[in-house]
Amino acid sequence: MSSTPKIAIIGAGPGGLTLARLLHCAGIPSIIYESDPTPESRTSTGGTLDLHEDSGQIAVKEAQLWDEFQKFARYDGEDRVLKDRFNNIHAEQKGIDTGRPEIDRKYLRDMLLDAIPSEYIRWGHHLKTVDECGTLHFANGNTASGFDLVVGADGAWSKIQRLLSTVRPFYSGVSAVELWTEDIDALDPELAAMVGNGSHFVFGNETGRCLLTQRQDKGVVRTLAYMRVPDTYLADHDVNDGDRDAAVEFLLREFDEWAPELKRLITTFDGIVVPRQLHMLPVGMRWPHKKGFTLIGDSAHLMTPFAGIGVNMAMHDALDLAHAIIGAKGGDLDAAVYGFEKTMWPRSEKAAKLTWESTLSRFDRDGIETLKARLQQAVESRGTRERKVEVLPAVEKFGEMNMS
Ligand SMILES: Cc1cc2nc3c(=O)[nH]c(=O)nc-3n(C[C@H](O)[C@H](O)[C@H](O)COP(=O)(O)OP(=O)(O)OC[C@H]3O[C@@H](n4cnc5c(N)ncnc54)[C@H](O)[C@@H]3O)c2cc1C
């Protein structure tokens, strides 16, 4: 192997892009193969993600993108309200710097894309298979080979994960219907005030239902109506992409015994409807090491979103793998990659366990108390502070951004 390894990254999600950027900063080029046909093919904001101080934020800093991140970070998005299904407030966290600013997924992706030479990325390259010689075969008929390392950063249904393991993601027992609002301030100012600046959690306890509404930039809001149901439940009830009326009718039945103010979260929206089944990999997932291949992010340890750690884990993996690759320059890359995996497995096991506990407790009778205690502990462990960072005038940046 030459002193500069030849690296392929499958997938331009937060994990793959962070890795490519970190390697680029160290003078190591990589090639990303991504299914999306173009950088603009995703039109939605993709939801909001909170970056943690001990993982996602460190990766952003090492990627020399901290100042850029500040233009998109929403510190007021850290606000939290916890309610029961009768609309009683059990906890409110407002104006506190919890160290977990939110960023829209699209902004994070664009920020990373802008920081990587465009020739590093092959759009429209959906990996289909990897043959015995390690050659990558793409759906568009192209092939690629000769890499010292292929990194699977291709998310939940990773083709690289399939190569390394016989274990596949399984249904977590929870489905969701996403309801998108394009501009809640214009659509319903009263509802906008109820949702607040950050996350509005409503627990249904033993009903097996809960609602999470999160504000994103420019008044965009996503409500996730979560349900503990069998895997075919949404399909059995004809809840499909785009069928707004059927989804509302279905959800009104499912959330029948909820306060009328809360039902407005599922009747008052003007955007798309997306039904989802949430899948996961087993807690403690690992695989037999295979020279020339590894996994990061969801492809290594897919979790439900109930602990809000997935993107942070993906970026942390990217950081650790970048360190391993950079450290091995000219030396034993395979040993370095195995060393990375041995560090990542126990770290992701801890996160996956926390996530699984959160998945279950979100539907427990005392789930609201569990989350309340977790939020309080997080604030106390770092010391409650007034928000020290001003919310930046994001409007200036919107003008410059391609929002297609
Ligand atoms: C509803 C929901 C809410 C969430 N909320 C949060 C949250 O608040 N906080 C948090 O930390 N995490 C959250 N997550 C989890 C988070 O989105 C993921 O953990 C994170 O995106 C993982 O990043 P990744 O780069 O590993 O994979 P992905 O983001 O899935 O990116 C994978 C990339 O690979 C590409 N790809 C896939 N297959 C192929 C292929 N065969 N060939 C080429 N390219 C391919 C995809 O197009 C994509 O660009 C949430 C997830 C969901 C579903």
Short mmCIF file of C-alpha atoms and ligand atoms in Angstrom, two decimals:
data_model
loop_
_atom_site.label_atom_id
_atom_site.label_comp_id
_atom_site.label_asym_id
_atom_site.label_seq_id
_atom_site.Cartn_x
_atom_site.Cartn_y
_atom_site.Cartn_z
CA MET A 1 0.00 0.00 0.00
CA SER A 2 1.29 3.49 -0.84
CA SER A 3 1.56 6.00 2.03
CA THR A 4 -1.77 7.54 0.96
CA PRO A 5 -4.47 4.86 1.19
CA LYS A 6 -7.14 4.60 -1.49
CA ILE A 7 -10.44 4.98 0.31
CA ALA A 8 -14.03 4.56 -0.87
CA ILE A 9 -16.94 5.73 1.25
CA ILE A 10 -20.42 4.42 0.45
CA GLY A 11 -23.05 7.02 1.34
CA ALA A 12 -23.05 10.81 1.66
CA GLY A 13 -24.96 11.01 4.95
CA PRO A 14 -23.58 12.77 8.02
CA GLY A 15 -21.20 9.86 8.74
CA GLY A 16 -19.71 9.51 5.26
CA LEU A 17 -19.40 13.25 4.66
CA THR A 18 -17.78 13.90 8.04
CA LEU A 19 -15.25 11.17 7.36
CA ALA A 20 -14.45 12.53 3.89
CA ARG A 21 -14.03 16.06 5.24
CA LEU A 22 -11.75 14.96 8.11
CA LEU A 23 -9.58 12.94 5.73
CA HIS A 24 -9.51 15.87 3.30
CA CYS A 25 -8.27 18.15 6.12
CA ALA A 26 -5.43 15.65 6.64
CA GLY A 27 -4.57 15.60 2.94
CA ILE A 28 -6.08 12.15 2.29
CA PRO A 29 -8.51 12.11 -0.63
CA SER A 30 -11.46 9.70 -0.70
CA ILE A 31 -14.25 8.90 -3.11
CA ILE A 32 -17.86 8.91 -1.93
CA TYR A 33 -20.41 6.89 -3.87
CA GLU A 34 -23.95 8.12 -3.20
CA SER A 35 -27.34 6.84 -4.42
CA ASP A 36 -28.94 10.29 -4.71
CA PRO A 37 -28.73 11.44 -8.33
CA THR A 38 -27.65 15.00 -7.43
CA PRO A 39 -26.86 17.09 -4.34
CA GLU A 40 -30.19 18.88 -4.83
CA SER A 41 -32.40 15.81 -5.10
CA ARG A 42 -33.50 15.96 -1.45
CA THR A 43 -35.96 18.79 -1.13
CA SER A 44 -37.07 18.57 2.51
CA THR A 45 -35.09 19.87 5.50
CA GLY A 46 -34.93 16.23 6.64
CA GLY A 47 -35.70 16.91 10.27
CA THR A 48 -33.71 18.52 13.03
CA LEU A 49 -30.66 16.98 14.74
CA ASP A 50 -29.03 18.05 17.99
CA LEU A 51 -25.26 17.84 17.98
CA HIS A 52 -23.73 16.84 21.31
CA GLU A 53 -20.65 18.43 22.87
CA ASP A 54 -18.82 15.15 23.36
CA SER A 55 -19.32 13.76 19.85
CA GLY A 56 -20.97 15.61 16.94
CA GLN A 57 -19.59 18.98 17.98
CA ILE A 58 -16.03 17.64 18.38
CA ALA A 59 -16.22 16.24 14.85
CA VAL A 60 -17.43 19.61 13.52
CA LYS A 61 -14.57 21.39 15.29
CA GLU A 62 -11.94 18.96 14.00
CA ALA A 63 -13.42 19.34 10.54
CA GLN A 64 -12.67 23.08 10.88
CA LEU A 65 -16.32 23.93 10.39
CA TRP A 66 -17.25 25.35 13.79
CA ASP A 67 -17.72 28.93 12.57
CA GLU A 68 -19.79 27.69 9.66
CA PHE A 69 -21.87 25.53 12.01
CA GLN A 70 -22.69 28.61 14.09
CA LYS A 71 -24.51 30.11 11.09
CA PHE A 72 -26.98 27.22 11.07
CA ALA A 73 -27.10 26.11 14.72
CA ARG A 74 -30.34 26.88 16.54
CA TYR A 75 -29.62 27.31 20.22
CA ASP A 76 -33.24 28.20 20.97
CA GLY A 77 -34.12 24.80 19.46
CA GLU A 78 -32.87 23.28 22.75
CA ASP A 79 -36.16 24.26 24.44
CA ARG A 80 -38.20 21.27 25.61
CA VAL A 81 -41.80 20.87 26.81
CA LEU A 82 -43.06 17.59 28.28
CA LYS A 83 -46.81 17.02 28.45
CA ASP A 84 -49.31 14.27 29.03
CA ARG A 85 -52.13 13.54 26.61
CA PHE A 86 -54.51 15.79 28.55
CA ASN A 87 -52.23 18.71 27.65
CA ASN A 88 -50.88 19.13 31.19
CA ILE A 89 -47.31 20.41 31.26
CA HIS A 90 -44.98 18.25 33.41
CA ALA A 91 -41.68 19.92 32.61
CA GLU A 92 -40.41 22.87 30.65
CA GLN A 93 -36.82 23.64 29.74
CA LYS A 94 -36.52 27.08 28.23
CA GLY A 95 -33.63 29.47 27.67
CA ILE A 96 -31.09 26.96 28.98
CA ASP A 97 -27.88 26.16 27.17
CA THR A 98 -27.87 22.37 27.36
CA GLY A 99 -24.89 22.11 25.02
CA ARG A 100 -27.01 20.47 22.34
CA PRO A 101 -27.88 23.00 19.63
CA GLU A 102 -30.12 21.82 16.83
CA ILE A 103 -29.36 21.96 13.13
CA ASP A 104 -31.56 21.02 10.19
CA ARG A 105 -30.27 17.86 8.54
CA LYS A 106 -30.15 19.61 5.16
CA TYR A 107 -27.97 22.42 6.50
CA LEU A 108 -25.57 19.95 8.09
CA ARG A 109 -25.34 18.03 4.84
CA ASP A 110 -24.85 21.19 2.74
CA MET A 111 -22.22 22.49 5.14
CA LEU A 112 -20.22 19.27 4.84
CA LEU A 113 -20.73 19.03 1.07
CA ASP A 114 -19.46 22.59 0.59
CA ALA A 115 -16.30 21.61 2.49
CA ILE A 116 -15.43 18.64 0.27
CA PRO A 117 -14.06 18.96 -3.27
CA SER A 118 -16.94 18.12 -5.62
CA GLU A 119 -14.77 15.65 -7.56
CA TYR A 120 -14.69 13.43 -4.44
CA ILE A 121 -18.39 12.58 -4.86
CA ARG A 122 -19.97 10.27 -7.42
CA TRP A 123 -23.69 11.03 -7.41
CA GLY A 124 -26.17 8.52 -8.83
CA HIS A 125 -24.01 5.58 -7.70
CA HIS A 126 -26.26 3.19 -5.79
CA LEU A 127 -24.13 0.27 -4.61
CA LYS A 128 -25.79 -3.02 -5.48
CA THR A 129 -23.21 -5.63 -4.55
CA VAL A 130 -19.58 -6.23 -3.73
CA ASP A 131 -18.05 -9.29 -5.39
CA GLU A 132 -15.43 -11.71 -3.99
CA CYS A 133 -12.60 -9.61 -5.45
CA GLY A 134 -13.86 -6.55 -3.60
CA THR A 135 -15.15 -4.85 -6.74
CA LEU A 136 -18.06 -2.48 -6.16
CA HIS A 137 -20.99 -2.89 -8.55
CA PHE A 138 -23.40 0.02 -8.91
CA ALA A 139 -26.98 0.11 -10.15
CA ASN A 140 -25.97 2.41 -13.03
CA GLY A 141 -23.69 -0.33 -14.42
CA ASN A 142 -20.41 1.23 -13.24
CA THR A 143 -17.86 -0.69 -11.22
CA ALA A 144 -14.97 0.44 -9.01
CA SER A 145 -12.08 -1.47 -7.44
CA GLY A 146 -8.56 -1.25 -6.06
CA PHE A 147 -9.40 0.34 -2.72
CA ASP A 148 -7.37 -0.21 0.43
CA LEU A 149 -10.50 0.42 2.47
CA VAL A 150 -14.22 0.57 1.66
CA VAL A 151 -16.26 2.27 4.39
CA GLY A 152 -19.96 1.44 4.59
CA ALA A 153 -21.68 4.68 5.59
CA ASP A 154 -24.77 3.70 3.64
CA GLY A 155 -27.29 3.79 6.44
CA ALA A 156 -29.91 1.36 7.68
CA TRP A 157 -29.99 -1.02 4.71
CA SER A 158 -26.24 -0.94 4.06
CA LYS A 159 -24.87 -3.19 1.35
CA ILE A 160 -21.49 -3.25 3.10
CA GLN A 161 -23.13 -4.36 6.34
CA ARG A 162 -24.67 -7.22 4.37
CA LEU A 163 -21.16 -8.22 3.26
CA LEU A 164 -19.77 -8.24 6.80
CA SER A 165 -22.64 -9.74 8.74
CA THR A 166 -25.60 -12.07 8.41
CA VAL A 167 -27.57 -9.97 10.93
CA ARG A 168 -30.09 -7.58 9.38
CA PRO A 169 -32.09 -4.72 10.91
CA PHE A 170 -35.38 -5.77 12.47
CA TYR A 171 -38.61 -3.96 13.27
CA SER A 172 -38.38 -2.16 16.65
CA GLY A 173 -42.09 -2.45 17.41
CA VAL A 174 -42.68 1.24 16.73
CA SER A 175 -44.11 2.93 13.64
CA ALA A 176 -44.62 6.62 13.00
CA VAL A 177 -46.52 8.97 10.76
CA GLU A 178 -44.61 12.16 9.96
CA LEU A 179 -46.66 15.28 9.29
CA TRP A 180 -44.84 18.30 7.87
CA THR A 181 -45.83 21.95 8.13
CA GLU A 182 -44.08 24.43 5.85
CA ASP A 183 -44.59 27.57 7.92
CA ILE A 184 -46.41 27.13 11.19
CA ASP A 185 -46.19 30.81 12.11
CA ALA A 186 -48.23 31.71 9.05
CA LEU A 187 -50.52 28.68 9.21
CA ASP A 188 -51.51 28.82 12.89
CA PRO A 189 -49.73 31.28 15.23
CA GLU A 190 -51.54 29.86 18.27
CA LEU A 191 -50.33 26.34 17.54
CA ALA A 192 -46.87 27.77 16.79
CA ALA A 193 -46.78 29.30 20.27
CA MET A 194 -47.85 26.01 21.84
CA VAL A 195 -45.07 24.09 20.05
CA GLY A 196 -42.47 26.68 21.05
CA ASN A 197 -38.94 26.99 19.68
CA GLY A 198 -37.73 23.46 20.18
CA SER A 199 -39.27 20.07 20.96
CA HIS A 200 -42.80 19.48 22.21
CA PHE A 201 -43.12 15.96 23.67
CA VAL A 202 -46.50 14.47 24.53
CA PHE A 203 -46.72 11.13 26.30
CA GLY A 204 -49.69 8.81 25.92
CA ASN A 205 -48.37 6.34 28.52
CA GLU A 206 -50.28 3.06 28.34
CA THR A 207 -52.11 4.06 25.14
CA GLY A 208 -48.97 3.06 23.20
CA ARG A 209 -48.99 6.41 21.43
CA CYS A 210 -46.86 9.55 21.73
CA LEU A 211 -46.38 12.76 19.80
CA LEU A 212 -43.16 14.64 19.13
CA THR A 213 -43.34 18.00 17.39
CA GLN A 214 -40.12 19.81 16.54
CA ARG A 215 -39.57 23.22 15.08
CA GLN A 216 -36.97 23.61 12.40
CA ASP A 217 -35.77 26.69 10.56
CA LYS A 218 -38.09 29.15 8.81
CA GLY A 219 -41.21 27.97 10.66
CA VAL A 220 -40.96 24.41 9.34
CA VAL A 221 -42.39 21.92 11.81
CA ARG A 222 -42.45 18.13 11.83
CA THR A 223 -44.82 16.15 14.02
CA LEU A 224 -44.05 12.48 14.55
CA ALA A 225 -47.05 10.46 15.69
CA TYR A 226 -45.42 7.38 17.19
CA MET A 227 -47.30 4.14 17.78
CA ARG A 228 -46.39 0.81 19.33
CA VAL A 229 -48.00 -1.39 16.73
CA PRO A 230 -47.26 -4.49 14.62
CA ASP A 231 -45.06 -3.91 11.57
CA THR A 232 -47.86 -4.00 9.00
CA TYR A 233 -50.22 -1.75 10.98
CA LEU A 234 -49.86 1.40 8.85
CA ALA A 235 -50.15 -0.50 5.58
CA ASP A 236 -53.12 -2.47 6.93
CA HIS A 237 -54.83 0.86 7.61
CA ASP A 238 -53.99 2.27 4.16
CA VAL A 239 -51.67 4.97 5.47
CA ASN A 240 -49.56 5.81 2.44
CA ASP A 241 -47.13 8.51 1.35
CA GLY A 242 -49.04 11.54 0.25
CA ASP A 243 -52.57 10.49 1.25
CA ARG A 244 -53.16 13.32 3.66
CA ASP A 245 -56.86 12.83 4.34
CA ALA A 246 -56.54 9.10 5.00
CA ALA A 247 -53.64 9.77 7.40
CA VAL A 248 -55.55 12.42 9.35
CA GLU A 249 -58.65 10.25 9.59
CA PHE A 250 -56.52 7.32 10.80
CA LEU A 251 -54.62 9.40 13.36
CA LEU A 252 -57.78 10.97 14.77
CA ARG A 253 -59.00 7.46 15.49
CA GLU A 254 -55.66 6.42 16.99
CA PHE A 255 -55.40 9.55 19.17
CA ASP A 256 -59.09 9.63 19.96
CA GLU A 257 -58.79 10.14 23.71
CA TRP A 258 -56.29 12.99 23.51
CA ALA A 259 -56.93 16.64 24.39
CA PRO A 260 -58.47 18.65 21.52
CA GLU A 261 -55.53 21.13 21.58
CA LEU A 262 -53.14 18.23 20.92
CA LYS A 263 -55.28 16.77 18.17
CA ARG A 264 -54.68 20.02 16.31
CA LEU A 265 -51.08 18.87 15.87
CA ILE A 266 -52.37 16.09 13.63
CA THR A 267 -55.06 18.03 11.81
CA THR A 268 -53.27 21.35 11.23
CA PHE A 269 -50.42 20.87 8.78
CA ASP A 270 -49.89 21.79 5.16
CA GLY A 271 -46.97 19.64 4.06
CA ILE A 272 -46.27 16.01 3.27
CA VAL A 273 -47.21 12.84 5.14
CA VAL A 274 -44.58 10.11 5.56
CA PRO A 275 -45.40 6.74 7.17
CA ARG A 276 -42.36 5.03 8.75
CA GLN A 277 -41.48 1.76 10.37
CA LEU A 278 -38.56 2.14 12.78
CA HIS A 279 -35.91 -0.57 12.52
CA MET A 280 -32.84 -1.30 14.60
CA LEU A 281 -29.83 -3.57 14.80
CA PRO A 282 -29.32 -5.66 17.95
CA VAL A 283 -27.88 -3.87 20.98
CA GLY A 284 -24.22 -4.88 21.06
CA MET A 285 -23.98 -5.42 17.29
CA ARG A 286 -20.54 -6.36 15.97
CA TRP A 287 -19.18 -8.43 13.11
CA PRO A 288 -16.12 -10.52 12.28
CA HIS A 289 -13.44 -8.10 11.11
CA LYS A 290 -12.86 -8.23 7.36
CA LYS A 291 -9.73 -6.68 5.91
CA GLY A 292 -10.48 -3.83 3.51
CA PHE A 293 -13.98 -3.07 4.83
CA THR A 294 -15.61 -1.38 7.79
CA LEU A 295 -18.85 0.32 8.83
CA ILE A 296 -19.78 3.60 10.46
CA GLY A 297 -23.05 5.21 11.56
CA ASP A 298 -26.42 3.57 11.05
CA SER A 299 -24.93 0.80 8.94
CA ALA A 300 -22.92 -0.30 12.01
CA HIS A 301 -25.48 0.28 14.77
CA LEU A 302 -28.93 1.36 13.55
CA MET A 303 -31.04 2.64 16.47
CA THR A 304 -34.47 4.18 16.87
CA PRO A 305 -34.46 7.97 17.28
CA PHE A 306 -35.69 7.92 20.90
CA ALA A 307 -32.40 8.93 22.50
CA GLY A 308 -31.41 11.36 19.70
CA ILE A 309 -27.92 9.89 19.40
CA GLY A 310 -27.76 8.38 15.89
CA VAL A 311 -26.18 11.26 14.06
CA ASN A 312 -23.80 11.95 16.93
CA MET A 313 -22.66 8.33 16.86
CA ALA A 314 -22.18 8.49 13.08
CA MET A 315 -20.01 11.60 13.40
CA HIS A 316 -18.10 10.17 16.35
CA ASP A 317 -17.38 7.00 14.31
CA ALA A 318 -16.18 9.19 11.43
CA LEU A 319 -13.87 11.05 13.79
CA ASP A 320 -12.38 7.90 15.30
CA LEU A 321 -11.99 6.18 11.95
CA ALA A 322 -10.34 9.28 10.47
CA HIS A 323 -7.88 9.29 13.39
CA ALA A 324 -7.14 5.61 12.78
CA ILE A 325 -6.58 6.08 9.04
CA ILE A 326 -4.47 9.21 9.49
CA GLY A 327 -2.43 7.53 12.25
CA ALA A 328 -1.76 4.52 10.03
CA LYS A 329 -0.51 6.52 7.06
CA GLY A 330 2.18 4.35 5.48
CA GLY A 331 1.75 1.70 8.20
CA ASP A 332 -0.68 -1.08 9.03
CA LEU A 333 -4.07 0.25 7.93
CA ASP A 334 -5.86 -3.03 8.65
CA ALA A 335 -4.68 -3.09 12.29
CA ALA A 336 -5.74 0.55 12.65
CA VAL A 337 -9.21 -0.16 11.27
CA TYR A 338 -9.63 -3.17 13.57
CA GLY A 339 -8.52 -0.97 16.47
CA PHE A 340 -11.23 1.54 15.48
CA GLU A 341 -13.87 -1.19 15.43
CA LYS A 342 -12.86 -2.45 18.86
CA THR A 343 -13.35 1.04 20.27
CA MET A 344 -16.57 1.69 18.38
CA TRP A 345 -18.38 -1.53 19.32
CA PRO A 346 -18.55 -0.94 23.10
CA ARG A 347 -19.29 2.77 22.60
CA SER A 348 -22.18 2.05 20.26
CA GLU A 349 -23.41 -0.74 22.53
CA LYS A 350 -23.78 1.78 25.34
CA ALA A 351 -25.66 4.19 23.07
CA ALA A 352 -27.85 1.42 21.68
CA LYS A 353 -28.76 0.26 25.18
CA LEU A 354 -29.72 3.78 26.21
CA THR A 355 -31.73 4.14 23.00
CA TRP A 356 -33.57 0.85 23.54
CA GLU A 357 -34.41 1.88 27.11
CA SER A 358 -35.70 5.21 25.78
CA THR A 359 -37.74 3.42 23.13
CA LEU A 360 -39.48 1.33 25.77
CA SER A 361 -39.86 4.07 28.36
CA ARG A 362 -41.44 6.47 25.85
CA PHE A 363 -44.50 4.22 26.10
CA ASP A 364 -44.26 3.33 29.80
CA ARG A 365 -46.84 4.54 32.30
CA ASP A 366 -44.15 6.64 34.01
CA GLY A 367 -42.27 7.44 30.79
CA ILE A 368 -42.76 11.15 31.25
CA GLU A 369 -40.96 11.01 34.62
CA THR A 370 -38.10 9.03 33.09
CA LEU A 371 -37.49 11.60 30.36
CA LYS A 372 -37.92 14.45 32.81
CA ALA A 373 -35.24 12.94 35.07
CA ARG A 374 -32.95 12.38 32.08
CA LEU A 375 -33.27 15.98 30.92
CA GLN A 376 -32.71 17.30 34.44
CA GLN A 377 -29.68 15.10 34.92
CA ALA A 378 -28.21 16.25 31.60
CA VAL A 379 -28.59 19.89 32.59
CA GLU A 380 -27.29 19.39 36.14
CA SER A 381 -24.30 17.32 35.09
CA ARG A 382 -23.05 20.12 32.91
CA GLY A 383 -24.23 23.00 35.12
CA THR A 384 -27.33 24.98 34.27
CA ARG A 385 -26.44 28.08 32.35
CA GLU A 386 -28.29 30.82 30.68
CA ARG A 387 -27.89 30.46 26.96
CA LYS A 388 -24.56 32.04 26.29
CA VAL A 389 -24.74 31.99 22.53
CA GLU A 390 -26.94 34.43 20.77
CA VAL A 391 -29.27 33.13 18.12
CA LEU A 392 -27.67 34.27 14.91
CA PRO A 393 -29.64 36.13 12.25
CA ALA A 394 -30.07 33.06 10.07
CA VAL A 395 -32.13 35.02 7.55
CA GLU A 396 -28.97 36.46 6.01
CA LYS A 397 -27.73 32.94 5.35
CA PHE A 398 -31.00 31.73 3.84
CA GLY A 399 -30.60 34.25 1.07
CA GLU A 400 -27.33 32.61 0.08
CA MET A 401 -28.53 29.04 0.31
CA ASN A 402 -29.89 26.90 -2.43
CA MET A 403 -33.12 25.68 -0.85
CA SER A 404 -34.32 23.57 -3.75
C1 LIG B 1 -37.50 9.90 12.22
C2 LIG B 1 -36.05 9.98 12.62
C3 LIG B 1 -35.62 10.98 13.49
C4 LIG B 1 -34.28 11.04 13.89
N1 LIG B 1 -33.88 12.00 14.77
C5 LIG B 1 -32.61 12.02 15.22
C6 LIG B 1 -32.17 12.99 16.16
O1 LIG B 1 -32.92 13.86 16.60
N2 LIG B 1 -30.87 12.97 16.56
C7 LIG B 1 -29.98 12.03 16.09
O2 LIG B 1 -28.81 12.03 16.50
N3 LIG B 1 -30.36 11.11 15.18
C8 LIG B 1 -31.64 11.08 14.75
N4 LIG B 1 -32.02 10.14 13.84
C9 LIG B 1 -31.03 9.17 13.38
C10 LIG B 1 -30.11 9.78 12.34
O3 LIG B 1 -30.88 10.29 11.28
C11 LIG B 1 -29.13 8.74 11.81
O4 LIG B 1 -28.54 8.06 12.89
C12 LIG B 1 -28.04 9.38 10.93
O5 LIG B 1 -28.60 10.00 9.81
C13 LIG B 1 -27.05 8.31 10.49
O6 LIG B 1 -26.15 8.85 9.58
P1 LIG B 1 -25.43 7.92 8.52
O7 LIG B 1 -24.51 8.81 7.77
O8 LIG B 1 -24.87 6.73 9.19
O9 LIG B 1 -26.59 7.34 7.59
P2 LIG B 1 -27.68 8.09 6.69
O10 LIG B 1 -28.01 9.44 7.23
O11 LIG B 1 -28.79 7.12 6.53
O12 LIG B 1 -26.96 8.29 5.30
C14 LIG B 1 -26.72 7.20 4.45
C15 LIG B 1 -26.43 7.72 3.05
O13 LIG B 1 -26.10 6.62 2.24
C16 LIG B 1 -26.83 6.67 1.02
N5 LIG B 1 -27.01 5.28 0.58
C17 LIG B 1 -27.85 4.35 1.13
N6 LIG B 1 -27.71 3.17 0.48
C18 LIG B 1 -26.77 3.37 -0.47
C19 LIG B 1 -26.19 2.52 -1.47
N7 LIG B 1 -26.54 1.23 -1.58
N8 LIG B 1 -25.27 3.04 -2.31
C20 LIG B 1 -24.89 4.36 -2.20
N9 LIG B 1 -25.40 5.20 -1.28
C21 LIG B 1 -26.32 4.70 -0.43
C22 LIG B 1 -28.13 7.38 1.38
O14 LIG B 1 -28.74 7.96 0.25
C23 LIG B 1 -27.61 8.42 2.39
O15 LIG B 1 -27.19 9.59 1.76
C24 LIG B 1 -33.35 10.09 13.41
C25 LIG B 1 -33.76 9.10 12.50
C26 LIG B 1 -35.10 9.04 12.12
C27 LIG B 1 -35.54 7.95 11.17
#
